Short mmCIF file of C-alpha atoms in Angstrom, two decimals:
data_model
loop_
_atom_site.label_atom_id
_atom_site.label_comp_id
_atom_site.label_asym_id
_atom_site.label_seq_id
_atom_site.Cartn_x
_atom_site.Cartn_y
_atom_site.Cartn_z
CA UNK A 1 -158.24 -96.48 137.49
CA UNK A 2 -155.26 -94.56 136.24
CA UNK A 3 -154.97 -90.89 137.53
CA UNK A 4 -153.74 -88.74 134.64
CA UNK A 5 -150.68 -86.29 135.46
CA UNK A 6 -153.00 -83.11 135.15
CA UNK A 7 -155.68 -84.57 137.69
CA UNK A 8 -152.72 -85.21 140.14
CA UNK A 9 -151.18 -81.80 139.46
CA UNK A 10 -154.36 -80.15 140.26
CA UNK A 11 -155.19 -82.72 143.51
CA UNK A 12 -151.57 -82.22 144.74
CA UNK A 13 -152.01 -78.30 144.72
CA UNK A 14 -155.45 -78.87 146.65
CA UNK A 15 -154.25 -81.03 149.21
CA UNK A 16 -150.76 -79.36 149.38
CA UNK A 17 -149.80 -82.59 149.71
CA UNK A 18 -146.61 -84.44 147.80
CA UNK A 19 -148.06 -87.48 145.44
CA UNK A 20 -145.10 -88.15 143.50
CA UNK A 21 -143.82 -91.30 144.83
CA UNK A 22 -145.19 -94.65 144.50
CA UNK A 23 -145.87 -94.77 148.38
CA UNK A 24 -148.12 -91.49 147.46
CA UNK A 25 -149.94 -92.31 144.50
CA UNK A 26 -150.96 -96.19 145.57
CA UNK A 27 -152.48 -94.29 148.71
CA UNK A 28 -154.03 -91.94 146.13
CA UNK A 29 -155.41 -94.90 144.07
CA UNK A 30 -156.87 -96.70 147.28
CA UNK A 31 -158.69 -93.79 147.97
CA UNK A 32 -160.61 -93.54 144.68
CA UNK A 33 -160.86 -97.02 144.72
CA UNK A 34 -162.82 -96.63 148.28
CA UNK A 35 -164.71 -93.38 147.15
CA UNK A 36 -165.72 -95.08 143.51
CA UNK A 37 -168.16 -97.73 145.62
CA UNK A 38 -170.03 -94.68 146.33
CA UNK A 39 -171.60 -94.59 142.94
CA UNK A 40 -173.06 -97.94 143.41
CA UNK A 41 -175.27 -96.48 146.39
CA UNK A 42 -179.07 -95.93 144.83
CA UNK A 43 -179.52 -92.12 145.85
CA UNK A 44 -182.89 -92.13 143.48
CA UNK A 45 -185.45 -89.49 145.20
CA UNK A 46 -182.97 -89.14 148.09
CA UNK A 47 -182.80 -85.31 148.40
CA UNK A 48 -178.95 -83.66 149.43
CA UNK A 49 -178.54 -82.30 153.33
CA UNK A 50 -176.63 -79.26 154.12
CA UNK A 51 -175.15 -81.41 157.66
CA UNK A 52 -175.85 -84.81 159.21
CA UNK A 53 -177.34 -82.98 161.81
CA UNK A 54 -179.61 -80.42 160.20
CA UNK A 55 -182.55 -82.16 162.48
CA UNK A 56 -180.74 -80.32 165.55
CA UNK A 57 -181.18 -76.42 166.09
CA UNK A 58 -177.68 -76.41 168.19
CA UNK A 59 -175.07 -78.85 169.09
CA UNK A 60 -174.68 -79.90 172.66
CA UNK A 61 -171.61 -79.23 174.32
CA UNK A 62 -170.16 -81.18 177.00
CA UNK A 63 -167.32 -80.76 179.55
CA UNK A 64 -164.04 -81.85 178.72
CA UNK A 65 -162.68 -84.35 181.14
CA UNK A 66 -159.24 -84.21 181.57
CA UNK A 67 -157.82 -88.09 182.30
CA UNK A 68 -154.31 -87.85 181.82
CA UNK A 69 -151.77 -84.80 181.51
CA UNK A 70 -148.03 -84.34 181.06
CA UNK A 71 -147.50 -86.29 178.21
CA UNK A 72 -146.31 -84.47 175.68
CA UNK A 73 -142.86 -86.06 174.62
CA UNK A 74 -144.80 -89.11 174.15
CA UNK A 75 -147.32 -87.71 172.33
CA UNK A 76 -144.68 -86.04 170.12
CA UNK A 77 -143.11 -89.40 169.28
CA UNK A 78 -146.13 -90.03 167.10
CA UNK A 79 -145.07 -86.78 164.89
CA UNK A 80 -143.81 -87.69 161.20
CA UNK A 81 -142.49 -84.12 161.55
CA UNK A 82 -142.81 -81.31 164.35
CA UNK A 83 -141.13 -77.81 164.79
CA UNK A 84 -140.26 -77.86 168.62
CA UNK A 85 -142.78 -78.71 170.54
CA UNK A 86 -145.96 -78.75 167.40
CA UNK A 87 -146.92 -81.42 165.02
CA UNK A 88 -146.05 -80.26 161.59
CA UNK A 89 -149.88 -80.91 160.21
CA UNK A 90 -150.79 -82.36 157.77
CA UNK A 91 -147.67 -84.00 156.68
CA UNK A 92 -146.64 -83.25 153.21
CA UNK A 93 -148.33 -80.17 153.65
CA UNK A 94 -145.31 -78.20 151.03
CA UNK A 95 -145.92 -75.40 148.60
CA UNK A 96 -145.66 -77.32 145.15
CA UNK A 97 -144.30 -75.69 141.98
CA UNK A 98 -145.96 -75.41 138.87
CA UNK A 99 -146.32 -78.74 136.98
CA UNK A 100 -144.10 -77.66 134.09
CA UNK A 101 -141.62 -77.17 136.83
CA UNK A 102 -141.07 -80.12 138.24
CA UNK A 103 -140.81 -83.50 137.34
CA UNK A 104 -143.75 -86.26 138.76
CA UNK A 105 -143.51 -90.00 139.24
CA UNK A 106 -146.09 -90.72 136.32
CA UNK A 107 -144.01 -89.25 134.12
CA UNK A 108 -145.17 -87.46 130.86
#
């Protein structure tokens, strides 16, 4: 399924994420591709839910158990892109001009 340059203009801006390169857009593609087998589910007579858990009047909480500590160079060698010591989240995440601004990888 082809994504038209006005659908990825408007999904870019959402996400605030970059989609024009090919390395972009094929992940873009494989997403649809995953989400489309959702309209093969029978849903007939199956009414929506506001949460998975809307059986549940609270959440539990537990304790967090702390099993390891100091680690945060290595942890920061996993960062695409951080700003001293904080992941830069999500990556791409870049204020995108106006699509009659700026070129795109589909092209016209």
């Amino acid at each position: 399924q082809k994504v038209s340059v006005e659908v990825l203009d408007h999904l870019e801006h959402l996400a605030l994420v970059d989609f024009r390169d090919a390395e972009g857009l094929e992940r873009l593609q494989k997403a649809i591709q995953f989400a489309d087998q959702l309209h093969e589910v029978n849903t007939d007579g199956v009414e929506p839910m506001d949460s998975v858990l809307e059986d549940r009047w609270c959440l539990y909480l537990r304790e967090d158990d702390v099993t390891e500590g100091n680690c945060t160079k290595e942890l920061l060698e996993n960062a695409r892109e951080k700003v001293e010591e904080y992941f830069v989240a999500p990556p791409g995440n870049i204020p995108l001009p106006k699509l009659e601004e700026r070129e795109t990888f589909l092209g016209s």
